[in-house]
Each structure stands twice: as structure tokens, then as C-alpha cells.
mmCIF file of C-alpha atoms and ligand atoms in Angstrom:
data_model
loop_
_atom_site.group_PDB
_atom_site.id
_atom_site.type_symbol
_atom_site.label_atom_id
_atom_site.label_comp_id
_atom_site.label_asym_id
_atom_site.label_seq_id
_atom_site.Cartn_x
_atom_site.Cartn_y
_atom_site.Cartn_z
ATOM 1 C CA UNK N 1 -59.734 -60.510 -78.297
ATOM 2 C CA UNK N 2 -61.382 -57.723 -76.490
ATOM 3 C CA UNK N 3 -58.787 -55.158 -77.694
ATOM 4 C CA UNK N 4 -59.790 -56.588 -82.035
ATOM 5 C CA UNK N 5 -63.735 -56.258 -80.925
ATOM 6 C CA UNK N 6 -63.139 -53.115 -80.048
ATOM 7 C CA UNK N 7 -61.124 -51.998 -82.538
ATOM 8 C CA UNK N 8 -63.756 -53.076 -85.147
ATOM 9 C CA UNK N 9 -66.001 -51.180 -83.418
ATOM 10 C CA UNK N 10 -63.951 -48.030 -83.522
ATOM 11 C CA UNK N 11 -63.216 -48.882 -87.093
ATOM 12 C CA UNK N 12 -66.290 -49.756 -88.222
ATOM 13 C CA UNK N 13 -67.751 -46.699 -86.402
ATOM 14 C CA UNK N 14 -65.441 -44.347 -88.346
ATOM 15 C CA UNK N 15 -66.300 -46.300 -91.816
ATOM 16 C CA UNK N 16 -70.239 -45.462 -91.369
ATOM 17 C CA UNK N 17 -69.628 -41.755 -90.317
ATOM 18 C CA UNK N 18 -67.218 -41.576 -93.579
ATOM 19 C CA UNK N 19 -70.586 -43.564 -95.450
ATOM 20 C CA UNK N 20 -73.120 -40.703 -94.031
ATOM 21 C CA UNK N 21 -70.647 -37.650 -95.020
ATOM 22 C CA UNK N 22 -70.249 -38.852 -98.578
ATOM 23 C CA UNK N 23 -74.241 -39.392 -98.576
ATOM 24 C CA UNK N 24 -74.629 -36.035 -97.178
ATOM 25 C CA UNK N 25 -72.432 -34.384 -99.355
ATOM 26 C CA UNK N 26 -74.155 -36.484 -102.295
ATOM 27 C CA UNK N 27 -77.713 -35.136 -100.580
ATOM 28 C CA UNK N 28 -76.682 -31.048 -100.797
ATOM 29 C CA UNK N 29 -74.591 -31.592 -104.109
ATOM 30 C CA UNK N 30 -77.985 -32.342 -105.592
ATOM 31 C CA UNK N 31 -77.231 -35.625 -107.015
ATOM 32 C CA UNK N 32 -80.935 -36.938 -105.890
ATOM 33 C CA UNK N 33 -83.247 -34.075 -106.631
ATOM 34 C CA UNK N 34 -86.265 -34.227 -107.664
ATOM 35 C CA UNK N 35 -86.185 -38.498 -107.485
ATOM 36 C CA UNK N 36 -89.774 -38.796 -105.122
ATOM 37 C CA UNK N 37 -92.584 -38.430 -107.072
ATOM 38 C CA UNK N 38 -94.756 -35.826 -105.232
ATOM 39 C CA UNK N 39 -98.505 -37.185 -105.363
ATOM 40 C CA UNK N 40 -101.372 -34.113 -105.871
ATOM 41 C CA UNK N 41 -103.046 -33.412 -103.346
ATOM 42 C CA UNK N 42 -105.703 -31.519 -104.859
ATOM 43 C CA UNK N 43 -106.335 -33.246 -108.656
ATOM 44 C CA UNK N 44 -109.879 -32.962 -108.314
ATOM 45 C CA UNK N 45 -110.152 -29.493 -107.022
ATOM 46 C CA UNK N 46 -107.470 -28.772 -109.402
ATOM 47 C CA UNK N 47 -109.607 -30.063 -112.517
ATOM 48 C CA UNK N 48 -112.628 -28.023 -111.565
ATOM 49 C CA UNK N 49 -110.578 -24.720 -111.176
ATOM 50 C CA UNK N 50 -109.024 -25.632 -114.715
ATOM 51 C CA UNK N 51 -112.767 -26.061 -115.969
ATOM 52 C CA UNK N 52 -113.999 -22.239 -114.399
ATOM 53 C CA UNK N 53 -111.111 -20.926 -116.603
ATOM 54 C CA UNK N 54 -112.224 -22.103 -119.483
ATOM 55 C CA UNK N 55 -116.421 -20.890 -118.604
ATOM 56 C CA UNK N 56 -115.751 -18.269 -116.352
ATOM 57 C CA UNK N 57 -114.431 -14.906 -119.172
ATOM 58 C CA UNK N 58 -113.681 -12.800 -116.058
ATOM 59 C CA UNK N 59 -111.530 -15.418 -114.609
ATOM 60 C CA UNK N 60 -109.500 -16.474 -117.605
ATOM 61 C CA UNK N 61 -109.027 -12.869 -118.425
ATOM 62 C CA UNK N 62 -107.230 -12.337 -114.631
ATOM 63 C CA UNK N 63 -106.437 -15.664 -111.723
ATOM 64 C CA UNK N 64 -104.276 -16.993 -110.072
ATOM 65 C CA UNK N 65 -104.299 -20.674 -109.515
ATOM 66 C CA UNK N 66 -101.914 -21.875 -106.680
ATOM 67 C CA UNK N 67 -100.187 -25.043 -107.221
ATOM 68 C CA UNK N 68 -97.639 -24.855 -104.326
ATOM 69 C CA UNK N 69 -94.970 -23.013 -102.886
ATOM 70 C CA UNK N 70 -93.357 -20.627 -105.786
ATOM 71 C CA UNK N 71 -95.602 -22.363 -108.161
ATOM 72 C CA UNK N 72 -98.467 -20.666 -109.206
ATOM 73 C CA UNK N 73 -100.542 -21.088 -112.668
ATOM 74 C CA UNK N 74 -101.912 -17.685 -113.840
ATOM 75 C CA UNK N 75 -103.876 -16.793 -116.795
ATOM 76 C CA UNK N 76 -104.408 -13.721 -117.846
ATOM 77 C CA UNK N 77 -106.012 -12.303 -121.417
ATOM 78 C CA UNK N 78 -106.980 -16.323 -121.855
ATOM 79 C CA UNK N 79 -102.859 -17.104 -121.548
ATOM 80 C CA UNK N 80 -102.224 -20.058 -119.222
ATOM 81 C CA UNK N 81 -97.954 -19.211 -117.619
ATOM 82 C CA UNK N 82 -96.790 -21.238 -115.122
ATOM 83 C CA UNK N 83 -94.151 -19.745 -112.471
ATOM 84 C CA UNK N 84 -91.047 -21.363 -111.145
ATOM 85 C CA UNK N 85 -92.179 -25.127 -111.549
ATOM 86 C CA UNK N 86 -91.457 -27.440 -108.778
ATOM 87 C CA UNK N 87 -93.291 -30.449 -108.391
ATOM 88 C CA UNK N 88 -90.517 -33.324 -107.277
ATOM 89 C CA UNK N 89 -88.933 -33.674 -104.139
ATOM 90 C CA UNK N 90 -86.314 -33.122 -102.376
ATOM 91 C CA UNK N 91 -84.560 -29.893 -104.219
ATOM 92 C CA UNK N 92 -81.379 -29.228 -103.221
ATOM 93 C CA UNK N 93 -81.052 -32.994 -102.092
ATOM 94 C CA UNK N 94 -82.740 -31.204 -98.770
ATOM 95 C CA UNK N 95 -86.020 -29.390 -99.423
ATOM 96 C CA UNK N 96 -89.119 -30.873 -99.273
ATOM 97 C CA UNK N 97 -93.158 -29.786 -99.777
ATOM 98 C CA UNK N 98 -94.880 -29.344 -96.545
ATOM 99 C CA UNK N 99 -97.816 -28.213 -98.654
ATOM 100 C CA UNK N 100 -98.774 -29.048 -102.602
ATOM 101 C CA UNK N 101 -97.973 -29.377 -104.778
ATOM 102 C CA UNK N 102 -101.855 -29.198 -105.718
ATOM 103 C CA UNK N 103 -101.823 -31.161 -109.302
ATOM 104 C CA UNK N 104 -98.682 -33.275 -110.702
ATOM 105 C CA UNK N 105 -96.939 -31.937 -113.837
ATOM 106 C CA UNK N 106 -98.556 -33.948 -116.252
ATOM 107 C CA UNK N 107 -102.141 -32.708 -114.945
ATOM 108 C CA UNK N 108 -101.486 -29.239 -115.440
ATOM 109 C CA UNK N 109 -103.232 -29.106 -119.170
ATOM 110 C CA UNK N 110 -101.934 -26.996 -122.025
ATOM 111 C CA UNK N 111 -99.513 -23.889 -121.408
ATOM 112 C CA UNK N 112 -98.575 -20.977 -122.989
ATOM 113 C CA UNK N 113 -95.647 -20.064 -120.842
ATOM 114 C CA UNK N 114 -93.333 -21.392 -118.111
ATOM 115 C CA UNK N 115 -91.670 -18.457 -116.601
ATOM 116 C CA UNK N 116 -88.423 -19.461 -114.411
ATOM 117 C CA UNK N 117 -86.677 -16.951 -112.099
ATOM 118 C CA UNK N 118 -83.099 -18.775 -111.743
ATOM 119 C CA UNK N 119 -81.942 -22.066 -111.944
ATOM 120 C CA UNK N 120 -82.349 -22.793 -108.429
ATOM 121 C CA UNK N 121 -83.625 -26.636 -107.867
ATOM 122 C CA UNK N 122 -87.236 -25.413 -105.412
ATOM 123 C CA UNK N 123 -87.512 -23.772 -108.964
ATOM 124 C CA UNK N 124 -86.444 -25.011 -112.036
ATOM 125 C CA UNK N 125 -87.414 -28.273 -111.703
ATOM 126 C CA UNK N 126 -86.472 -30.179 -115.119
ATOM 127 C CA UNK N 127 -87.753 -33.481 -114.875
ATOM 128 C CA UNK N 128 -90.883 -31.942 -113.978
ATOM 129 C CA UNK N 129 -90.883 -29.674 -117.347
ATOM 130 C CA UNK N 130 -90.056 -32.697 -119.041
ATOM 131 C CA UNK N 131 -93.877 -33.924 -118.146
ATOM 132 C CA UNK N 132 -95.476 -30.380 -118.930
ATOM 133 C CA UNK N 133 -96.988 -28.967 -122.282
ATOM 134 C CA UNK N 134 -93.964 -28.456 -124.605
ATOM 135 C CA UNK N 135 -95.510 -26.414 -126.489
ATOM 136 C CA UNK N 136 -95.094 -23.625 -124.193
ATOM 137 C CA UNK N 137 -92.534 -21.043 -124.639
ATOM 138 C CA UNK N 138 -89.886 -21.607 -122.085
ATOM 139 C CA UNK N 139 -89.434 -17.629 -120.351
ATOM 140 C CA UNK N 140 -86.048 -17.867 -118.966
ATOM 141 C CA UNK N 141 -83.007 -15.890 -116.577
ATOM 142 C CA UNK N 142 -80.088 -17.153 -118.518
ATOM 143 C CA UNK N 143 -79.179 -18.897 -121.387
ATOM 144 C CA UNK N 144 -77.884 -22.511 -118.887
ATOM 145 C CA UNK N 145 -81.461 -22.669 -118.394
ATOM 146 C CA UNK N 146 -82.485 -22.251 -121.619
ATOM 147 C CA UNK N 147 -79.934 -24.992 -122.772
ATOM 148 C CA UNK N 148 -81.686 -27.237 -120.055
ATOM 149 C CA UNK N 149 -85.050 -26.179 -121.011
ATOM 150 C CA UNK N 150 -84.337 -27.566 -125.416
ATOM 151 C CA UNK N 151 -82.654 -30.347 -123.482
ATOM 152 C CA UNK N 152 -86.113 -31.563 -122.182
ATOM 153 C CA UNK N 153 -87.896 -31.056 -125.807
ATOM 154 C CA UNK N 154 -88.983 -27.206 -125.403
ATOM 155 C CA UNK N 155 -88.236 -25.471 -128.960
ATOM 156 C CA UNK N 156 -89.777 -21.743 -127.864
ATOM 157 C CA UNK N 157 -86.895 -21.335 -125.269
ATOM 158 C CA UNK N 158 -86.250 -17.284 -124.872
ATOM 159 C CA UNK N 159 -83.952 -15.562 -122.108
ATOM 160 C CA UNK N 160 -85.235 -12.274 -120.783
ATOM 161 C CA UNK N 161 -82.568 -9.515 -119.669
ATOM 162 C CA UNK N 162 -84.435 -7.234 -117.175
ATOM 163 C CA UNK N 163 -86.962 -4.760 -118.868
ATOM 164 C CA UNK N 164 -87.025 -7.224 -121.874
ATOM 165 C CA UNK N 165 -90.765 -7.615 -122.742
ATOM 166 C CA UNK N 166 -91.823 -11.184 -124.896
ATOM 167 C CA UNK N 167 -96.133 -11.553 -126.123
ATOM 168 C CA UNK N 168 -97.257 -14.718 -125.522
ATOM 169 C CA UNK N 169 -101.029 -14.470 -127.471
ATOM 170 C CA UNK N 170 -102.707 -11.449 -125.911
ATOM 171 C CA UNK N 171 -100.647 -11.657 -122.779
ATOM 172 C CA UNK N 172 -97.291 -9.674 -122.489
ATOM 173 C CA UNK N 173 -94.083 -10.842 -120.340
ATOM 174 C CA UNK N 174 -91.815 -8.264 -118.856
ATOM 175 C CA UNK N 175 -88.739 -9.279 -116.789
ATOM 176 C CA UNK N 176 -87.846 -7.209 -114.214
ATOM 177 C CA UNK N 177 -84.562 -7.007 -112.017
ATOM 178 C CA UNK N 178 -84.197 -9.188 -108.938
ATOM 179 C CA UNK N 179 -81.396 -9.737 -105.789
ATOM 180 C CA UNK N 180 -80.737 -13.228 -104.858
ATOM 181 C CA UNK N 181 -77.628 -15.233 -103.986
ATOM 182 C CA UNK N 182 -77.532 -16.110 -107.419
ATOM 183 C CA UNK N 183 -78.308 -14.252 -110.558
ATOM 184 C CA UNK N 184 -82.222 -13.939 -110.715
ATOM 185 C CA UNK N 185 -84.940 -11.941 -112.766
ATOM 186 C CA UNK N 186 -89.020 -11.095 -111.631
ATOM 187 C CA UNK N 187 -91.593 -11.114 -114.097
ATOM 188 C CA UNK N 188 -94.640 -8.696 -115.088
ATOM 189 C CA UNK N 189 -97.428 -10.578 -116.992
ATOM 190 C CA UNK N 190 -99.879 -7.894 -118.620
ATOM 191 C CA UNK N 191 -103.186 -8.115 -120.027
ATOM 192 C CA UNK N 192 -106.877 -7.697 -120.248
ATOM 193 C CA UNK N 193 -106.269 -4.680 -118.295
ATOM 194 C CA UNK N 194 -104.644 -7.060 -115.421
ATOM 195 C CA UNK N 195 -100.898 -7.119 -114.319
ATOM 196 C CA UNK N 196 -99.236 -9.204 -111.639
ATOM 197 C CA UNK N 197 -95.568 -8.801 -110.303
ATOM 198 C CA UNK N 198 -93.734 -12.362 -109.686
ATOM 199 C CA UNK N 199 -90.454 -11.521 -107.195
ATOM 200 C CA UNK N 200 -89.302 -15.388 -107.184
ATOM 201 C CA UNK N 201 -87.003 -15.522 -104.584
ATOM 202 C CA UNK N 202 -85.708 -11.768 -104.450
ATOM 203 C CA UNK N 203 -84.624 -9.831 -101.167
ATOM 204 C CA UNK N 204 -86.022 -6.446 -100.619
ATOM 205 C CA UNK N 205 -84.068 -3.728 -102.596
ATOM 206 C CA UNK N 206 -84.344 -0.951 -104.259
ATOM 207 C CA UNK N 207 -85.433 -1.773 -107.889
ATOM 208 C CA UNK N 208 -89.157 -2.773 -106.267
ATOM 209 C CA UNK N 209 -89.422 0.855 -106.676
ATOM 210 C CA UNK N 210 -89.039 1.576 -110.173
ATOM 211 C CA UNK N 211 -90.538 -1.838 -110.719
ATOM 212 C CA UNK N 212 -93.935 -0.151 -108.448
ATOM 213 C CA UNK N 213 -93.700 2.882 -110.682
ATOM 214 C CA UNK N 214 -93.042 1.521 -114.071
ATOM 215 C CA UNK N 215 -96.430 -1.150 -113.834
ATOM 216 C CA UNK N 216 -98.089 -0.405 -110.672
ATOM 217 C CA UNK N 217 -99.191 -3.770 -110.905
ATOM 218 C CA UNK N 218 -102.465 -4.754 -109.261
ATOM 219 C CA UNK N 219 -101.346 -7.620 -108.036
ATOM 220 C CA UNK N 220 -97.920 -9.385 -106.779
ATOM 221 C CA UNK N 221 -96.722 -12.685 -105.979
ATOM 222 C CA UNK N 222 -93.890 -12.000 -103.322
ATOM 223 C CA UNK N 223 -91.635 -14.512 -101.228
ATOM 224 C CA UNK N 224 -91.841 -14.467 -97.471
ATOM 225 C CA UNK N 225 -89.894 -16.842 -95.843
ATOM 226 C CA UNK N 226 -86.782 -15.422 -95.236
ATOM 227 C CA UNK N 227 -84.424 -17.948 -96.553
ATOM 228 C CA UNK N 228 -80.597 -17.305 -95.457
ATOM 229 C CA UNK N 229 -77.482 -19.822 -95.115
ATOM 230 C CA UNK N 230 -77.255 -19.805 -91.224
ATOM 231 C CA UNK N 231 -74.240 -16.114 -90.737
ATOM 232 C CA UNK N 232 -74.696 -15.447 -94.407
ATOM 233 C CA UNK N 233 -76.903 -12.579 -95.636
ATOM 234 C CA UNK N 234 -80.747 -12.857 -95.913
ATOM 235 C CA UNK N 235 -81.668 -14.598 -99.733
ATOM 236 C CA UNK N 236 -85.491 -14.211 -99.618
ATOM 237 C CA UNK N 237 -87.881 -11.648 -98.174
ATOM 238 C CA UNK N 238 -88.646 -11.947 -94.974
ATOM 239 C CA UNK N 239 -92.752 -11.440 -94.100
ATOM 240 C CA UNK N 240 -91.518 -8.161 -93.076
ATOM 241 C CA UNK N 241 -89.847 -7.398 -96.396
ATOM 242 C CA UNK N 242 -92.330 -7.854 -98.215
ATOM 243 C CA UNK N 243 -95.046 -6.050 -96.349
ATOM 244 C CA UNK N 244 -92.535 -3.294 -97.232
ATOM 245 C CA UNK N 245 -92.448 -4.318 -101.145
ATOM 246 C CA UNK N 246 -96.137 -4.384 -101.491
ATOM 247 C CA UNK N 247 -96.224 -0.821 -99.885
ATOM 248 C CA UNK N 248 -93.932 0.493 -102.489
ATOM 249 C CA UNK N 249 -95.473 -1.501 -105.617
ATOM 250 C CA UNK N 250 -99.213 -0.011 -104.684
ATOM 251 C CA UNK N 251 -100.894 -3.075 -105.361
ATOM 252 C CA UNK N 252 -104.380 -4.415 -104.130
ATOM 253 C CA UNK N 253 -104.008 -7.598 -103.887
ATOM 254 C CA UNK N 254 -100.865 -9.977 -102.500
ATOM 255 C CA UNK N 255 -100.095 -13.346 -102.308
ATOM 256 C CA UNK N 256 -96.845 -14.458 -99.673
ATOM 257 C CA UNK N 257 -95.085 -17.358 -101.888
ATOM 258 C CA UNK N 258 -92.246 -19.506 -101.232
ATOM 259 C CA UNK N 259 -93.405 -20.664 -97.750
ATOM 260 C CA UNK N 260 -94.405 -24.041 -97.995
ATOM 261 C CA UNK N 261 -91.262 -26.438 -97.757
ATOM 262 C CA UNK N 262 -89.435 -27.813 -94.893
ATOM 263 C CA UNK N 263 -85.828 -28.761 -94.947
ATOM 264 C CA UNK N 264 -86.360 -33.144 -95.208
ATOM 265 C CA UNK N 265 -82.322 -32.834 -94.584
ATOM 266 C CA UNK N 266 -81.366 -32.353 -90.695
ATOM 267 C CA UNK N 267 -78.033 -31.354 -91.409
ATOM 268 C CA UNK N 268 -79.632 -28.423 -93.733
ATOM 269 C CA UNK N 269 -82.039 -27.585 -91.667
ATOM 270 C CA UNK N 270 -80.019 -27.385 -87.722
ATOM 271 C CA UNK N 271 -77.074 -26.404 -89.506
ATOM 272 C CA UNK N 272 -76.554 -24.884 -92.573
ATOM 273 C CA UNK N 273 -79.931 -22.652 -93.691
ATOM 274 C CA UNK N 274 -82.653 -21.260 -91.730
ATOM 275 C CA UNK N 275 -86.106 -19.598 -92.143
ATOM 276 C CA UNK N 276 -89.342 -18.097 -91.309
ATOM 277 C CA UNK N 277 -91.479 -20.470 -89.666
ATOM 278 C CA UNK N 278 -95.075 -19.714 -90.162
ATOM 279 C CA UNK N 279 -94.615 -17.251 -92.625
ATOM 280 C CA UNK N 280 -97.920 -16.937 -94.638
ATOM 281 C CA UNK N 281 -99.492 -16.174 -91.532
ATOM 282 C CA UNK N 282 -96.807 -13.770 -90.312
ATOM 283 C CA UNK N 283 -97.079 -11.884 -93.467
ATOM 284 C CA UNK N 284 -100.726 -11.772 -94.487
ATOM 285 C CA UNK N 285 -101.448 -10.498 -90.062
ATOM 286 C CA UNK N 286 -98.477 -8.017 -90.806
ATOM 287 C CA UNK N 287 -100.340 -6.711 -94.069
ATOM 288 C CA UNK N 288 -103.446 -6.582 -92.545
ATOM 289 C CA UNK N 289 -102.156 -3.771 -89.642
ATOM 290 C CA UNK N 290 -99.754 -2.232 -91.712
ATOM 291 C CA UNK N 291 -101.454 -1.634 -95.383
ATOM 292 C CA UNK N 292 -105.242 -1.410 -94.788
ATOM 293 C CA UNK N 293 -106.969 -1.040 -98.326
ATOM 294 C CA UNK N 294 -104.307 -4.181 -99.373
ATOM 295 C CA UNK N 295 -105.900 -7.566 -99.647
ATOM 296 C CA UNK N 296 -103.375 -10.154 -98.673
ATOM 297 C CA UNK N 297 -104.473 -13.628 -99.299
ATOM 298 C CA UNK N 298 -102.616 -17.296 -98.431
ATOM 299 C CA UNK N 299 -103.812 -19.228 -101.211
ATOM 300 C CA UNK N 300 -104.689 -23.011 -101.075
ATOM 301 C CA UNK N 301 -103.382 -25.597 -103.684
ATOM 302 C CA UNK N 302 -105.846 -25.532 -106.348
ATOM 303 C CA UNK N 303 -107.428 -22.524 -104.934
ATOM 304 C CA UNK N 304 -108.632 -20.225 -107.813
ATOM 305 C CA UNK N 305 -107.368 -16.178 -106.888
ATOM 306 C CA UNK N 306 -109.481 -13.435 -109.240
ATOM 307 C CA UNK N 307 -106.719 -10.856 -110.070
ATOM 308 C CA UNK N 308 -108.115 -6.895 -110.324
ATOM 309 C CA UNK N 309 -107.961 -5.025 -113.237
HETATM 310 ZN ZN1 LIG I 401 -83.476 -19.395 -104.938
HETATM 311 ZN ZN1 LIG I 402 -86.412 -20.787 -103.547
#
């Protein structure tokens, strides 16, 4: 009797490890992305900054509105472009928000643009697109996420090879090369005398160069947190990194993006991936002692950023 207890135990131990594998590998394979509904946490803020775009000239011709991690609303020349959407958690079955995101998809008003770096799920969050504007032009890396993009209802879909420049009303689009672990383009949105430089997710390397010399663009949104699979190479800028890109673009002002998730997963986040903790504040006290005459600001969800001409 003993001997068949235990024996169920042992058995019924191995059955609920093989049960928490196949949900873990279920979790990372992605199958539950984006399935919690994020609540904003800054809809009311959110509606007033919309409302200063629309009376304040000077700020619809350049800002910066943060909505959360690599998520950022800009307008610029009276254009309204939305970078790398995500709004849903968990991406990658494993990521979660640990700030934002600031408004939920459907409160984000009209669009011109949605501007996505590479079809990574922290983002290109589809079932959040499906909820936006679809009248805006879908600004794409490659032509999967372009096919994704019509799936959800979008009909101005275009892919951008690096260089490639796209108008969107008076504003103009410019991708620019990137390094990831997967295929990924930057974008330069120009106009009203205003241009800002969106990395995504890219590592330092050499192409920030030509991209500083090309559009010395008065203002960039660059990654900071340092991203890397835990023995693999680095995926994202560290703080570090991109004190060094914002050196060699010239720009005034800087924003650190891409630093406000944790991994929700704890097999993700002991084991497989790893990154900066506290890296806004790493980056903009790095910037400060390291490029005086650069502004480097951590924006707050909702939080409405003037961009310099
Ligand atoms: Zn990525
Ligand atoms: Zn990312």
C-alpha cells in the first residue's frame, strides 16, 4: 500500500512537471500574448495632452507624447505616428508593463501613421492595431508585417527598406538601418523644421553615424535596457550605448525607451534573458556627466515632450 501511495506520488509528481513544461513552452512560444487587457493608467492626463495638440501650434508642429515603454505618440507638422505599439500583456508569453501603458488602444484618437521596427511581440502588437485608427498608414520592416497589418483591416500598409523615405501629410518618414537579433529598421520623422530619430530596439553600431550625419536629428528616441538572452550577445543598447549614440547623432534632446517591462515569466527572467535594471535613471545620470549641452529626459505616460526645431 505504502509502496502504490508512493508511487502515485512519484507519478503524479512527474505528470505536473511534464503539465508546467508544456505550459512553459506554450508561455515563450507566444501562444498567449497579448490576452490581459492592460488598463490606462493615465486616460485623463492622456486626453488633456491630446487636447494641447490640437490648441497648442508649437506643440503639434514638434512632441512627443509617451505612452509606455517603446511606445511613444509623436506629432510633428500636425501628423499624429505612433511607434512600435504595445499595449497588451504579456509579449513573448513573458514580458509584462511595469509602467503604462498611459492610454488603451482604442483611446489613442485618429492617426496618421503607425511606424513598427520588427515584428517582435513588446512591439508589434496586432490585436492592439486591430483597436487603433485604420486609417493610418501602416510604416512597416518587412512585408510579414505588412501581411499582418491588411490582416487587421489597415489598407495603407507600406514596407520601408533603409533610406526609403514615405510623406504622410506634411510630415516625412525615413527608415534608417538598425542591428537587432532579428531583422529591424529605425525611423526619421521630419517636419516643421523638427526631426526625431526612433532606434527601436537596435544595439550600438556603426550606421548611428551616417544616420547622425545624414539628419542630425534634434531629437532621438533610443533603447536603454540592455536586453540579451542570458551568454548570447547584447540585443538592445545598454544606458551606456546609448549615451554613446546620442554623442554621435548630435542631438539636443533624448529620451531612454524600452525600459519599462519586467519579465511576468520566472523561467525568462532567472534563466533565459536578462537586463538593465533601473535603466532610465542609469542613462539620463550617465548623459547628464558625459554630454553636457544634451537634455536627457525620462518621460511619464501621458507626459507631453516639446521636440526642438
Ligand atoms: Zn526586439
Ligand atoms: Zn523590445
Amino acid at each position: 500500500m505504502r509502496r502504490l501511495i508512493t508511487r502515485r506520488r512519484v507519478l503524479g509528481a512527474l505528470a505536473s512537471l511534464a503539465g508546467l513544461s508544456l505550459l512553459e513552452y506554450e508561455s515563450l512560444s507566444g501562444k498567449w500574448d497579448h490576452a490581459r487587457i492592460r488598463p490606462a493608467t493615465a486616460a485623463e492626463a492622456w486626453a488633456k495632452a491630446m487636447a494641447r495638440l490640437v490648441a497648442e501650434p508649437a506643440l503639434a508642429a514638434g512632441a512627443m507624447v509617451h505612452v509606455g515603454h517603446s511606445t511613444h505618440l509623436l506629432s510633428i507638422a500636425g501628423v499624429r505616428l505612433l511607434t512600435d505599439p504595445w499595449f497588451d500583456d504579456p509579449a513573448f508569453g513573458a514580458m509584462a508593463h511595469a509602467v503604462g501603458p498611459a492610454v488603451r488602444p482604442e483611446g489613442l484618437g485618429p492617426l496618421g501613421a503607425i511606424l513598427v521596427t520588427h515584428d517582435h511581440a513588446d512591439h508589434a502588437d496586432m490585436p492592439a492595431m486591430d483597436r487603433m485608427d485604420k486609417r493610418a498608414a501602416a510604416i512597416v520592416a518587412t512585408a510579414g508585417l505588412a501581411a499582418k497589418a491588411k490582416a487587421r483591416g489597415f489598407t495603407d500598409v507600406r514596407v520601408l527598406a533603409p533610406w526609403e523615405s514615405t510623406d504622410v501629410g506634411a510630415a516625412k518618414v525615413t527608415a534608417v538601418p538598425a542591428e537587432h537579433d532579428v531583422y529591424e529598421i529605425g525611423f526619421v520623422v521630419e517636419g516643421a523644421g523638427r526631426s526625431v530619430y526612433f532606434a527601436g530596439d537596435s544595439r550600438l553600431f556603426p550606421g548611428i553615424a551616417a544616420i547622425g550625419e545624414r539628419f542630425r536629428p534634434t531629437a532621438a528616441i533610443l533603447p536603454v535596457d540592455g536586453t540579451r538572452l542570458r551568454g548570447g550577445p547584447l540585443q538592445v543598447m545598454r544606458p551606456e550605448d546609448a549615451v554613446e549614440a546620442a554623442r554621435t547623432l548630435g542631438s539636443k534632446l533624448v529620451f531612454p525607451s524600452h525600459a519599462e517591462s519586467y519579465f511576468s515569466d520566472p523561467l525568462a527572467g532567472h534563466v533565459i534573458a536578462t537586463h538593465v535594471a533601473g535603466a532610465n535613471a542609469a542613462f539620463a545620470a550617465l548623459a547628464r556627466e558625459r554630454l553636457p549641452g544634451v537634455q536627457a529626459k525620462v518621460p511619464a505616460p501621458a507626459e507631453v515632450c516639446p521636440l526642438p526645431v
